[in-house]
mmCIF file of C-alpha atoms and ligand atoms in Angstrom:
data_model
loop_
_atom_site.group_PDB
_atom_site.id
_atom_site.type_symbol
_atom_site.label_atom_id
_atom_site.label_comp_id
_atom_site.label_asym_id
_atom_site.label_seq_id
_atom_site.Cartn_x
_atom_site.Cartn_y
_atom_site.Cartn_z
ATOM 1 C CA MET A 1044 139.574 36.615 38.984
ATOM 2 C CA ARG A 1045 140.749 35.128 42.090
ATOM 3 C CA VAL A 1046 144.471 36.387 43.014
ATOM 4 C CA LEU A 1047 146.624 35.192 45.251
ATOM 5 C CA ILE A 1048 148.782 37.778 46.482
ATOM 6 C CA THR A 1049 152.106 36.948 49.144
ATOM 7 C CA GLY A 1050 153.974 39.068 50.873
ATOM 8 C CA GLY A 1051 151.097 41.873 50.638
ATOM 9 C CA CYS A 1052 151.673 43.731 54.061
ATOM 10 C CA GLY A 1053 155.414 44.383 53.369
ATOM 11 C CA PHE A 1054 156.721 47.474 51.729
ATOM 12 C CA ILE A 1055 155.514 47.004 47.529
ATOM 13 C CA GLY A 1056 153.063 44.503 48.116
ATOM 14 C CA SER A 1057 150.606 47.019 50.323
ATOM 15 C CA ASN A 1058 151.238 49.704 47.653
ATOM 16 C CA PHE A 1059 150.332 47.119 44.988
ATOM 17 C CA ILE A 1060 147.187 45.328 46.585
ATOM 18 C CA ARG A 1061 145.586 48.627 47.514
ATOM 19 C CA TYR A 1062 146.269 50.147 43.772
ATOM 20 C CA PHE A 1063 145.541 46.585 42.433
ATOM 21 C CA ASN A 1064 142.042 47.123 43.652
ATOM 22 C CA SER A 1065 140.677 50.528 42.615
ATOM 23 C CA LYS A 1066 141.795 49.461 39.546
ATOM 24 C CA HIS A 1067 140.394 46.401 39.359
ATOM 25 C CA PRO A 1068 137.569 45.891 41.809
ATOM 26 C CA TYR A 1069 136.106 42.699 41.253
ATOM 27 C CA TYR A 1070 139.208 40.556 41.465
ATOM 28 C CA LYS A 1071 138.465 38.638 44.778
ATOM 29 C CA ILE A 1072 142.290 38.338 46.195
ATOM 30 C CA LEU A 1073 143.391 36.829 49.020
ATOM 31 C CA ASN A 1074 146.744 37.947 50.617
ATOM 32 C CA VAL A 1075 148.798 35.473 52.175
ATOM 33 C CA ASP A 1076 151.644 36.900 54.860
ATOM 34 C CA LYS A 1077 153.991 35.690 57.183
ATOM 35 C CA LEU A 1078 153.962 38.745 59.246
ATOM 36 C CA THR A 1079 157.714 39.207 60.034
ATOM 37 C CA TYR A 1080 159.399 42.025 61.372
ATOM 38 C CA ALA A 1081 158.190 44.115 57.907
ATOM 39 C CA GLY A 1082 154.889 42.709 57.611
ATOM 40 C CA ASN A 1083 152.111 44.747 59.102
ATOM 41 C CA LEU A 1084 149.301 44.699 58.826
ATOM 42 C CA GLU A 1085 148.520 48.173 59.566
ATOM 43 C CA ASN A 1086 149.753 48.971 55.467
ATOM 44 C CA LEU A 1087 146.392 47.786 54.295
ATOM 45 C CA LYS A 1088 144.338 49.700 57.176
ATOM 46 C CA GLY A 1089 140.977 50.578 55.379
ATOM 47 C CA ILE A 1090 141.367 47.580 52.778
ATOM 48 C CA GLU A 1091 139.928 44.849 55.064
ATOM 49 C CA ARG A 1092 136.728 46.004 55.284
ATOM 50 C CA LYS A 1093 136.636 45.099 51.362
ATOM 51 C CA GLY A 1094 134.187 41.521 50.656
ATOM 52 C CA ASN A 1095 136.492 40.393 48.196
ATOM 53 C CA TYR A 1096 140.067 41.280 50.384
ATOM 54 C CA HIS A 1097 141.050 38.211 52.957
ATOM 55 C CA PHE A 1098 143.791 37.653 54.701
ATOM 56 C CA VAL A 1099 145.857 34.958 55.892
ATOM 57 C CA ARG A 1100 148.581 34.146 57.996
ATOM 58 C CA ALA A 1101 150.977 31.948 56.739
ATOM 59 C CA ASP A 1102 154.938 31.296 55.800
ATOM 60 C CA ILE A 1103 154.886 30.305 51.949
ATOM 61 C CA SER A 1104 157.837 27.460 52.787
ATOM 62 C CA SER A 1105 154.887 25.582 55.032
ATOM 63 C CA ALA A 1106 153.834 23.288 52.157
ATOM 64 C CA SER A 1107 151.432 21.162 54.206
ATOM 65 C CA VAL A 1108 149.547 25.100 55.134
ATOM 66 C CA MET A 1109 150.104 26.306 51.628
ATOM 67 C CA ARG A 1110 148.367 23.426 49.752
ATOM 68 C CA ARG A 1111 145.338 23.906 52.029
ATOM 69 C CA ILE A 1112 145.184 27.055 51.643
ATOM 70 C CA PHE A 1113 145.656 26.743 47.573
ATOM 71 C CA ASP A 1114 143.318 24.382 47.318
ATOM 72 C CA LYS A 1115 140.335 26.553 49.857
ATOM 73 C CA PHE A 1116 140.959 29.554 47.678
ATOM 74 C CA ARG A 1117 141.842 27.945 44.380
ATOM 75 C CA PRO A 1118 143.693 30.888 42.840
ATOM 76 C CA ASP A 1119 144.085 31.435 39.165
ATOM 77 C CA ALA A 1120 146.838 34.008 39.701
ATOM 78 C CA VAL A 1121 149.447 33.820 41.905
ATOM 79 C CA ILE A 1122 151.885 36.963 42.316
ATOM 80 C CA ASN A 1123 154.468 36.299 44.546
ATOM 81 C CA PHE A 1124 155.925 39.161 46.223
ATOM 82 C CA ALA A 1125 157.432 37.314 49.615
ATOM 83 C CA ALA A 1126 160.655 37.352 50.652
ATOM 84 C CA GLU A 1127 163.508 38.503 53.130
ATOM 85 C CA THR A 1128 164.445 41.803 51.411
ATOM 86 C CA HIS A 1129 167.483 43.422 53.448
ATOM 87 C CA VAL A 1130 171.075 42.687 52.213
ATOM 88 C CA ASP A 1131 172.270 43.644 55.204
ATOM 89 C CA ARG A 1132 170.078 41.307 56.785
ATOM 90 C CA SER A 1133 171.389 38.443 54.429
ATOM 91 C CA ILE A 1134 175.184 39.285 55.753
ATOM 92 C CA LEU A 1135 174.524 39.314 58.962
ATOM 93 C CA SER A 1136 171.845 35.414 59.032
ATOM 94 C CA PRO A 1137 171.550 34.193 55.007
ATOM 95 C CA ALA A 1138 169.201 31.510 56.303
ATOM 96 C CA PRO A 1139 165.560 33.398 55.951
ATOM 97 C CA PHE A 1140 166.361 34.617 52.892
ATOM 98 C CA ILE A 1141 167.179 30.600 51.456
ATOM 99 C CA LYS A 1142 164.514 29.186 53.567
ATOM 100 C CA THR A 1143 161.352 32.327 52.305
ATOM 101 C CA ASN A 1144 162.977 33.335 49.329
ATOM 102 C CA VAL A 1145 163.857 29.963 47.461
ATOM 103 C CA VAL A 1146 162.113 27.378 49.267
ATOM 104 C CA GLY A 1147 158.877 29.044 49.073
ATOM 105 C CA VAL A 1148 159.325 30.025 45.512
ATOM 106 C CA GLY A 1149 159.892 26.338 44.811
ATOM 107 C CA VAL A 1150 156.742 25.419 47.091
ATOM 108 C CA LEU A 1151 154.532 28.176 45.042
ATOM 109 C CA LEU A 1152 155.207 26.656 41.913
ATOM 110 C CA ASN A 1153 154.414 22.976 42.557
ATOM 111 C CA LEU A 1154 151.466 24.167 44.027
ATOM 112 C CA SER A 1155 150.718 26.603 40.659
ATOM 113 C CA LEU A 1156 151.111 23.577 38.858
ATOM 114 C CA LYS A 1157 149.322 21.285 41.087
ATOM 115 C CA TYR A 1158 146.174 23.664 40.617
ATOM 116 C CA HIS A 1159 146.825 24.663 37.707
ATOM 117 C CA VAL A 1160 147.387 27.849 38.306
ATOM 118 C CA LYS A 1161 147.332 30.212 34.541
ATOM 119 C CA LYS A 1162 149.451 32.821 35.613
ATOM 120 C CA PHE A 1163 152.425 33.017 38.313
ATOM 121 C CA LEU A 1164 153.607 36.503 38.209
ATOM 122 C CA GLN A 1165 157.631 36.706 40.438
ATOM 123 C CA ILE A 1166 158.733 39.813 41.489
ATOM 124 C CA SER A 1167 162.068 40.053 41.696
ATOM 125 C CA THR A 1168 165.122 42.890 41.364
ATOM 126 C CA ASP A 1169 167.663 44.585 39.426
ATOM 127 C CA GLU A 1170 169.887 42.946 42.086
ATOM 128 C CA VAL A 1171 170.018 39.711 40.307
ATOM 129 C CA TYR A 1172 172.399 41.468 37.885
ATOM 130 C CA GLY A 1173 174.717 42.545 40.141
ATOM 131 C CA SER A 1174 177.304 45.280 39.151
ATOM 132 C CA ILE A 1175 177.231 47.238 36.213
ATOM 133 C CA LEU A 1176 180.039 50.232 35.688
ATOM 134 C CA HIS A 1177 179.156 51.211 32.458
ATOM 135 C CA GLY A 1178 176.259 50.420 30.080
ATOM 136 C CA SER A 1179 172.417 48.872 31.407
ATOM 137 C CA PHE A 1180 171.568 45.441 32.350
ATOM 138 C CA ARG A 1181 168.983 43.477 29.756
ATOM 139 C CA GLU A 1182 166.539 41.231 31.006
ATOM 140 C CA ASP A 1183 168.838 38.284 28.944
ATOM 141 C CA SER A 1184 172.005 39.843 30.445
ATOM 142 C CA PRO A 1185 173.448 37.173 32.885
ATOM 143 C CA LEU A 1186 173.055 36.722 36.420
ATOM 144 C CA ASP A 1187 176.275 37.407 39.148
ATOM 145 C CA PRO A 1188 174.220 38.763 42.361
ATOM 146 C CA SER A 1189 177.119 39.839 45.053
ATOM 147 C CA SER A 1190 174.509 39.026 48.361
ATOM 148 C CA PRO A 1191 172.431 36.161 49.660
ATOM 149 C CA TYR A 1192 169.884 38.117 48.988
ATOM 150 C CA ALA A 1193 170.320 38.721 45.914
ATOM 151 C CA ALA A 1194 171.484 35.640 45.007
ATOM 152 C CA SER A 1195 168.410 33.667 46.664
ATOM 153 C CA LYS A 1196 165.980 36.061 44.678
ATOM 154 C CA ALA A 1197 168.434 34.788 41.652
ATOM 155 C CA ALA A 1198 168.364 31.354 42.522
ATOM 156 C CA ALA A 1199 163.864 31.762 42.022
ATOM 157 C CA ASP A 1200 164.684 33.125 39.277
ATOM 158 C CA MET A 1201 166.191 30.091 38.043
ATOM 159 C CA LEU A 1202 162.954 28.085 39.560
ATOM 160 C CA VAL A 1203 160.513 30.170 38.041
ATOM 161 C CA ILE A 1204 162.193 29.588 34.465
ATOM 162 C CA SER A 1205 162.330 26.133 35.274
ATOM 163 C CA TYR A 1206 158.732 25.839 35.403
ATOM 164 C CA TYR A 1207 157.913 27.293 32.402
ATOM 165 C CA LYS A 1208 160.148 25.489 30.239
ATOM 166 C CA THR A 1209 159.587 21.728 31.516
ATOM 167 C CA HIS A 1210 156.372 22.082 32.599
ATOM 168 C CA GLY A 1211 154.976 25.073 31.357
ATOM 169 C CA LEU A 1212 153.970 27.065 34.143
ATOM 170 C CA PRO A 1213 152.828 30.160 32.515
ATOM 171 C CA VAL A 1214 154.970 32.694 34.048
ATOM 172 C CA LEU A 1215 156.172 36.213 33.862
ATOM 173 C CA ILE A 1216 159.046 37.628 36.072
ATOM 174 C CA THR A 1217 159.408 41.470 36.453
ATOM 175 C CA ARG A 1218 163.019 42.764 37.675
ATOM 176 C CA SER A 1219 162.411 46.079 38.876
ATOM 177 C CA SER A 1220 165.113 48.810 40.782
ATOM 178 C CA ASN A 1221 165.474 50.284 44.041
ATOM 179 C CA ASN A 1222 161.634 51.315 45.587
ATOM 180 C CA TYR A 1223 160.919 54.449 47.955
ATOM 181 C CA GLY A 1224 157.431 54.871 48.709
ATOM 182 C CA PRO A 1225 155.056 55.383 51.849
ATOM 183 C CA TYR A 1226 154.993 51.993 53.708
ATOM 184 C CA GLN A 1227 159.112 51.256 53.418
ATOM 185 C CA PHE A 1228 159.830 49.386 56.276
ATOM 186 C CA PRO A 1229 162.771 52.463 57.575
ATOM 187 C CA GLU A 1230 165.889 49.824 57.588
ATOM 188 C CA LYS A 1231 165.716 51.093 53.534
ATOM 189 C CA LEU A 1232 167.783 53.614 52.532
ATOM 190 C CA ILE A 1233 165.643 56.410 51.854
ATOM 191 C CA PRO A 1234 162.728 55.631 55.243
ATOM 192 C CA LEU A 1235 165.934 55.507 56.906
ATOM 193 C CA VAL A 1236 167.823 58.419 56.258
ATOM 194 C CA ILE A 1237 164.353 60.760 56.991
ATOM 195 C CA LEU A 1238 163.636 59.519 60.133
ATOM 196 C CA ASN A 1239 167.108 59.615 61.207
ATOM 197 C CA ALA A 1240 166.990 63.281 60.344
ATOM 198 C CA MET A 1241 163.843 63.765 61.403
ATOM 199 C CA ASN A 1242 165.347 62.900 64.337
ATOM 200 C CA ASN A 1243 168.603 64.933 64.187
ATOM 201 C CA LYS A 1244 170.707 61.550 64.606
ATOM 202 C CA LYS A 1245 173.876 60.958 62.565
ATOM 203 C CA VAL A 1246 172.772 59.669 58.853
ATOM 204 C CA PRO A 1247 175.068 56.539 58.430
ATOM 205 C CA VAL A 1248 176.239 56.741 54.473
ATOM 206 C CA TYR A 1249 178.246 53.346 53.277
ATOM 207 C CA GLY A 1250 182.311 53.365 51.825
ATOM 208 C CA ASP A 1251 182.195 57.349 49.962
ATOM 209 C CA GLY A 1252 178.606 57.719 49.297
ATOM 210 C CA MET A 1253 179.348 57.221 45.270
ATOM 211 C CA ASN A 1254 177.552 53.838 44.922
ATOM 212 C CA ILE A 1255 174.193 53.996 41.883
ATOM 213 C CA ARG A 1256 171.013 53.175 43.206
ATOM 214 C CA ASP A 1257 167.866 53.963 40.441
ATOM 215 C CA TRP A 1258 165.269 55.087 42.614
ATOM 216 C CA LEU A 1259 161.742 53.547 41.128
ATOM 217 C CA TYR A 1260 158.576 55.071 42.769
ATOM 218 C CA VAL A 1261 156.811 52.281 44.599
ATOM 219 C CA GLU A 1262 153.586 53.855 42.101
ATOM 220 C CA ASP A 1263 155.505 53.890 39.128
ATOM 221 C CA ASN A 1264 156.236 49.904 39.767
ATOM 222 C CA CYS A 1265 152.744 48.910 40.893
ATOM 223 C CA GLU A 1266 151.823 50.278 37.295
ATOM 224 C CA ALA A 1267 153.998 48.739 35.090
ATOM 225 C CA ILE A 1268 153.678 45.151 37.759
ATOM 226 C CA ASP A 1269 150.168 45.373 36.931
ATOM 227 C CA LEU A 1270 150.448 46.384 33.341
ATOM 228 C CA VAL A 1271 153.257 42.976 33.334
ATOM 229 C CA PHE A 1272 150.717 40.817 35.058
ATOM 230 C CA HIS A 1273 147.745 41.209 32.305
ATOM 231 C CA GLU A 1274 149.702 41.872 28.848
ATOM 232 C CA GLY A 1275 153.172 40.718 29.526
ATOM 233 C CA LYS A 1276 153.767 37.585 27.105
ATOM 234 C CA ILE A 1277 154.040 34.345 29.366
ATOM 235 C CA GLY A 1278 157.562 33.248 29.975
ATOM 236 C CA GLU A 1279 159.076 36.569 29.391
ATOM 237 C CA ILE A 1280 160.862 38.456 32.539
ATOM 238 C CA TYR A 1281 160.324 42.350 31.896
ATOM 239 C CA ASN A 1282 162.674 45.307 34.077
ATOM 240 C CA ILE A 1283 161.223 48.049 35.694
ATOM 241 C CA GLY A 1284 163.091 51.594 36.810
ATOM 242 C CA GLY A 1285 162.591 54.817 37.488
ATOM 243 C CA GLU A 1286 165.430 56.250 35.088
ATOM 244 C CA ASN A 1287 166.785 57.912 38.258
ATOM 245 C CA GLU A 1288 170.297 56.904 38.387
ATOM 246 C CA LEU A 1289 171.607 58.685 41.730
ATOM 247 C CA THR A 1290 174.738 59.003 43.826
ATOM 248 C CA ASN A 1291 173.915 57.600 47.577
ATOM 249 C CA LEU A 1292 175.141 60.672 48.647
ATOM 250 C CA TYR A 1293 173.301 63.160 47.012
ATOM 251 C CA VAL A 1294 169.902 61.178 47.910
ATOM 252 C CA VAL A 1295 170.955 61.436 51.506
ATOM 253 C CA LYS A 1296 171.231 65.456 51.005
ATOM 254 C CA TYR A 1297 168.695 66.399 49.335
ATOM 255 C CA ILE A 1298 166.695 64.328 52.035
ATOM 256 C CA ILE A 1299 168.468 66.457 54.648
ATOM 257 C CA LYS A 1300 167.704 69.798 52.222
ATOM 258 C CA LEU A 1301 164.433 69.475 51.761
ATOM 259 C CA LEU A 1302 163.540 68.306 55.793
ATOM 260 C CA GLY A 1303 165.811 71.535 56.284
ATOM 261 C CA LYS A 1304 168.608 69.759 58.895
ATOM 262 C CA SER A 1305 172.326 70.410 58.580
ATOM 263 C CA GLU A 1306 174.726 67.932 56.182
ATOM 264 C CA SER A 1307 176.480 67.822 59.354
ATOM 265 C CA LEU A 1308 174.231 64.731 60.060
ATOM 266 C CA ILE A 1309 176.117 62.398 57.569
ATOM 267 C CA THR A 1310 178.273 60.183 59.043
ATOM 268 C CA PHE A 1311 180.774 57.777 56.429
ATOM 269 C CA VAL A 1312 180.711 54.484 57.991
ATOM 270 C CA LYS A 1313 182.906 51.613 56.544
ATOM 271 C CA ASP A 1314 181.352 50.291 53.548
ATOM 272 C CA ARG A 1315 178.796 47.169 53.337
ATOM 273 C CA PRO A 1316 180.974 44.333 52.300
ATOM 274 C CA GLY A 1317 179.911 43.230 48.596
ATOM 275 C CA HIS A 1318 178.594 46.662 47.872
ATOM 276 C CA ASP A 1319 177.263 46.439 44.325
ATOM 277 C CA ARG A 1320 178.753 49.827 42.927
ATOM 278 C CA ARG A 1321 176.037 51.420 40.485
ATOM 279 C CA TYR A 1322 172.635 48.766 38.896
ATOM 280 C CA SER A 1323 170.834 49.825 36.150
ATOM 281 C CA LEU A 1324 168.181 48.379 33.437
ATOM 282 C CA SER A 1325 167.471 48.674 30.047
ATOM 283 C CA LEU A 1326 164.232 50.089 29.873
ATOM 284 C CA SER A 1327 163.359 49.695 26.517
ATOM 285 C CA LYS A 1328 161.532 45.891 26.248
ATOM 286 C CA ILE A 1329 158.829 46.785 28.930
ATOM 287 C CA ARG A 1330 158.470 50.616 26.971
ATOM 288 C CA ARG A 1331 158.440 48.769 23.445
ATOM 289 C CA GLN A 1332 156.044 45.700 24.228
ATOM 290 C CA ILE A 1333 153.693 47.194 27.591
ATOM 291 C CA GLY A 1334 153.662 51.692 26.049
ATOM 292 C CA TRP A 1335 155.392 51.683 30.321
ATOM 293 C CA HIS A 1336 157.301 54.308 31.191
ATOM 294 C CA PRO A 1337 157.877 55.937 34.934
ATOM 295 C CA LYS A 1338 155.672 58.536 35.272
ATOM 296 C CA VAL A 1339 156.957 60.025 39.049
ATOM 297 C CA SER A 1340 160.368 62.500 39.270
ATOM 298 C CA PHE A 1341 162.360 62.045 41.852
ATOM 299 C CA GLU A 1342 161.874 65.418 43.476
ATOM 300 C CA THR A 1343 157.677 64.943 43.489
ATOM 301 C CA GLY A 1344 158.004 60.827 44.915
ATOM 302 C CA LEU A 1345 160.828 62.081 47.716
ATOM 303 C CA LYS A 1346 158.484 64.627 48.639
ATOM 304 C CA ARG A 1347 155.794 62.946 48.653
ATOM 305 C CA THR A 1348 157.428 60.623 50.818
ATOM 306 C CA ILE A 1349 158.528 63.064 53.063
ATOM 307 C CA GLU A 1350 154.735 63.941 54.106
ATOM 308 C CA TRP A 1351 153.647 60.634 54.149
ATOM 309 C CA TYR A 1352 156.261 59.463 56.692
ATOM 310 C CA ARG A 1353 155.781 63.229 58.886
ATOM 311 C CA LYS A 1354 152.509 62.191 58.798
ATOM 312 C CA ASN A 1355 152.764 58.736 59.947
ATOM 313 C CA GLN A 1356 154.801 58.913 63.259
ATOM 314 C CA ARG A 1357 153.027 56.476 64.879
ATOM 315 C CA TRP A 1358 153.765 53.898 62.215
ATOM 316 C CA LEU A 1359 157.512 54.662 62.418
ATOM 317 C CA LYS A 1360 157.539 53.936 66.453
ATOM 318 C CA ASN A 1361 155.411 51.098 65.450
ATOM 319 C CA ALA A 1362 158.134 49.909 62.918
ATOM 320 C CA GLN A 1363 161.166 50.839 65.514
ATOM 321 C CA SER A 1364 160.182 47.576 67.752
ATOM 322 C CA GLY A 1365 162.693 45.462 70.331
ATOM 323 C CA GLU A 1366 163.477 43.625 67.168
ATOM 324 C CA TYR A 1367 164.094 46.392 64.854
ATOM 325 C CA ARG A 1368 166.938 47.837 67.623
ATOM 326 C CA ASN A 1369 168.391 44.366 67.793
ATOM 327 C CA PHE A 1370 168.976 43.961 64.331
ATOM 328 C CA TYR A 1371 170.689 47.592 64.607
ATOM 329 C CA LYS A 1372 172.796 46.810 67.063
ATOM 330 C CA GLN A 1373 174.423 43.974 65.869
ATOM 331 C CA TYR A 1374 175.128 44.465 62.747
ATOM 332 C CA TYR A 1375 176.076 48.339 63.614
ATOM 333 C CA SER A 1376 178.265 46.634 66.330
ATOM 334 C CA LYS A 1377 180.113 43.958 63.367
ATOM 335 C CA LEU A 1378 180.664 46.908 61.373
ATOM 336 C CA GLY A 1379 182.926 48.284 64.544
ATOM 337 C CA LEU A 1380 180.220 51.451 64.586
ATOM 338 C CA LYS A 1381 179.181 51.936 68.301
ATOM 339 C CA GLU A 1382 177.921 55.465 68.066
ATOM 340 C CA PHE A 1383 174.662 54.210 66.144
HETATM 341 P P1 NAD B 2745 159.301 43.531 52.269
HETATM 342 O O1 NAD B 2745 160.637 43.132 53.360
HETATM 343 O O2 NAD B 2745 158.561 45.340 53.081
HETATM 344 O O3 NAD B 2745 157.924 42.841 53.006
HETATM 345 C C1 NAD B 2745 158.021 41.178 52.814
HETATM 346 C C2 NAD B 2745 156.660 40.965 53.236
HETATM 347 O O4 NAD B 2745 156.824 39.694 52.519
HETATM 348 C C3 NAD B 2745 156.530 41.590 54.570
HETATM 349 O O5 NAD B 2745 155.114 41.996 54.380
HETATM 350 C C4 NAD B 2745 156.780 39.919 55.446
HETATM 351 O O6 NAD B 2745 156.303 39.670 56.224
HETATM 352 C C5 NAD B 2745 156.498 39.129 53.878
HETATM 353 N N1 NAD B 2745 157.056 37.267 54.006
HETATM 354 C C6 NAD B 2745 158.620 37.371 54.504
HETATM 355 N N2 NAD B 2745 159.051 35.450 54.472
HETATM 356 C C7 NAD B 2745 157.366 35.704 54.085
HETATM 357 C C8 NAD B 2745 157.612 33.580 54.276
HETATM 358 N N3 NAD B 2745 158.069 32.986 54.263
HETATM 359 N N4 NAD B 2745 156.034 33.469 53.864
HETATM 360 C C9 NAD B 2745 154.732 34.940 53.835
HETATM 361 N N5 NAD B 2745 155.584 35.952 53.968
HETATM 362 C C10 NAD B 2745 156.607 36.513 54.204
HETATM 363 O O7 NAD B 2745 159.746 44.027 51.140
HETATM 364 P P2 NAD B 2745 159.236 44.893 50.151
HETATM 365 O O8 NAD B 2745 160.471 46.068 49.813
HETATM 366 O O9 NAD B 2745 157.829 45.086 49.642
HETATM 367 O O10 NAD B 2745 159.390 43.942 48.608
HETATM 368 C C11 NAD B 2745 158.706 42.761 47.455
HETATM 369 C C12 NAD B 2745 158.649 42.252 47.017
HETATM 370 O O11 NAD B 2745 159.672 43.170 46.071
HETATM 371 C C13 NAD B 2745 160.546 40.928 47.566
HETATM 372 O O12 NAD B 2745 159.859 39.914 46.607
HETATM 373 C C14 NAD B 2745 161.822 41.527 46.689
HETATM 374 O O13 NAD B 2745 162.810 41.104 46.689
HETATM 375 C C15 NAD B 2745 161.395 42.380 45.698
HETATM 376 N N6 NAD B 2745 161.865 43.986 45.439
HETATM 377 C C16 NAD B 2745 161.964 44.768 46.428
HETATM 378 C C17 NAD B 2745 162.606 46.028 46.186
HETATM 379 C C18 NAD B 2745 162.519 47.164 46.724
HETATM 380 O O14 NAD B 2745 163.098 48.277 46.510
HETATM 381 N N7 NAD B 2745 162.398 47.079 48.017
HETATM 382 C C19 NAD B 2745 163.107 46.775 45.006
HETATM 383 C C20 NAD B 2745 163.598 45.375 43.712
HETATM 384 C C21 NAD B 2745 162.425 43.792 44.204
HETATM 385 P P1 TYD B 2746 168.845 49.582 50.905
HETATM 386 O O1 TYD B 2746 167.834 50.817 50.363
HETATM 387 O O2 TYD B 2746 169.449 48.853 51.845
HETATM 388 O O3 TYD B 2746 169.014 48.637 49.482
HETATM 389 P P2 TYD B 2746 169.759 47.886 48.457
HETATM 390 O O4 TYD B 2746 171.004 47.482 49.022
HETATM 391 O O5 TYD B 2746 169.094 46.758 47.830
HETATM 392 O O6 TYD B 2746 169.909 48.431 46.716
HETATM 393 O O7 TYD B 2746 170.300 50.807 50.172
HETATM 394 C C1 TYD B 2746 170.783 51.393 49.441
HETATM 395 C C2 TYD B 2746 172.629 51.795 49.084
HETATM 396 O O8 TYD B 2746 172.382 52.621 50.126
HETATM 397 C C3 TYD B 2746 172.679 50.937 49.565
HETATM 398 O O9 TYD B 2746 174.054 51.474 47.988
HETATM 399 C C4 TYD B 2746 173.426 51.020 50.680
HETATM 400 C C5 TYD B 2746 173.539 52.307 50.796
HETATM 401 N N1 TYD B 2746 172.799 52.647 52.108
HETATM 402 C C6 TYD B 2746 174.020 53.409 53.130
HETATM 403 O O10 TYD B 2746 174.662 53.991 52.877
HETATM 404 N N2 TYD B 2746 173.433 53.946 54.252
HETATM 405 C C7 TYD B 2746 172.130 52.635 54.887
HETATM 406 O O11 TYD B 2746 171.972 53.049 56.263
HETATM 407 C C8 TYD B 2746 171.957 51.723 54.178
HETATM 408 C C9 TYD B 2746 170.079 51.052 54.773
HETATM 409 C C10 TYD B 2746 172.131 51.540 52.631
#
């Protein structure tokens, strides 16, 4: 099978390519990634030597470039991880989110139809459902995104479904909760807290710290995506969660404790605009239809993650390029947080 994977140099994509390649060593993989600030070739070190893996630097929203790639590679299947993914960035500058997450998905869908792709798997997020105070979202719950990031992902999901309904393109969608684990860019909560606390720097907690996220270890997500890819029913959506619903403050305190640091590092800062209070997914469909459930406990996953960041200080230094610092300077000054 020839599988075109987009966004494979990011956090989940790189973990997935390693997982997928070890499970299906005879599949041919073409990884197409624009290498934005979040994409890093180092994330796939070692794999580039395998004859069945190839990488091309390209932007999924460029129709002409992507057409040449489809024409040459002739994929049987497409798995789309490529996206702009950070909510805070989408508040500051939404345009790249609309371009990659909506226009880019439109380009991939068009080409998948033209080149008779047999499976198109869109990697989506629980954020498309918005916030829920009680109960959990099912796959047929209405979409109610809050941030420009979530809205762009919801738009993409709608486009994907429309290609199934209108053209019969064989599509699948996974919507997962917050992932954590090795290779996550240190702009997201868990790696940011590990990084700051390790260096005895302040740890910013938005609002009252009582927002709830459901934490999913990235390897569990990779296993679920692989199963949905092979066994999912065409035209269907599958929620993937970690069954670890925790407040941000609990997560932050837990990391600080595991690192042996002081809670005095915690600094409550102005809340994120439009900040969703709680995310929660019902996993009954994926359990029933695919037989999947999350395996890695939060304690085990977090210990593994901290260990990985401890051992990969060079990776962290590279990730914190000038672009990273510029973004935070801008973002924190917008929030009135001069001390960060
Ligand atoms: P990431 O930000 O770490 O990586 C995104 C990757 O996409 C990068 O390698 C980047 O270079 C690439 N990319 C961005 N724009 C591109 C473009 N125009 N063309 C080609 N490549 C481009 O993201 P992630 O956390 O690995 O997320 C992967 C996918 O999973 C995304 O679609 C995201 O919406 C979804 N998701 C993420 C989470 C999470 O907790 N991280 C949860 C649910 C869903
Ligand atoms: P994040 O990792 O950005 O993921 P998402 O917003 O997509 O769920 O944030 C996770 C939670 O942590 C979210 O409620 C916002 C909060 N948060 C902080 O309190 N401080 C921070 O510095 C960051 C980055 C996030």
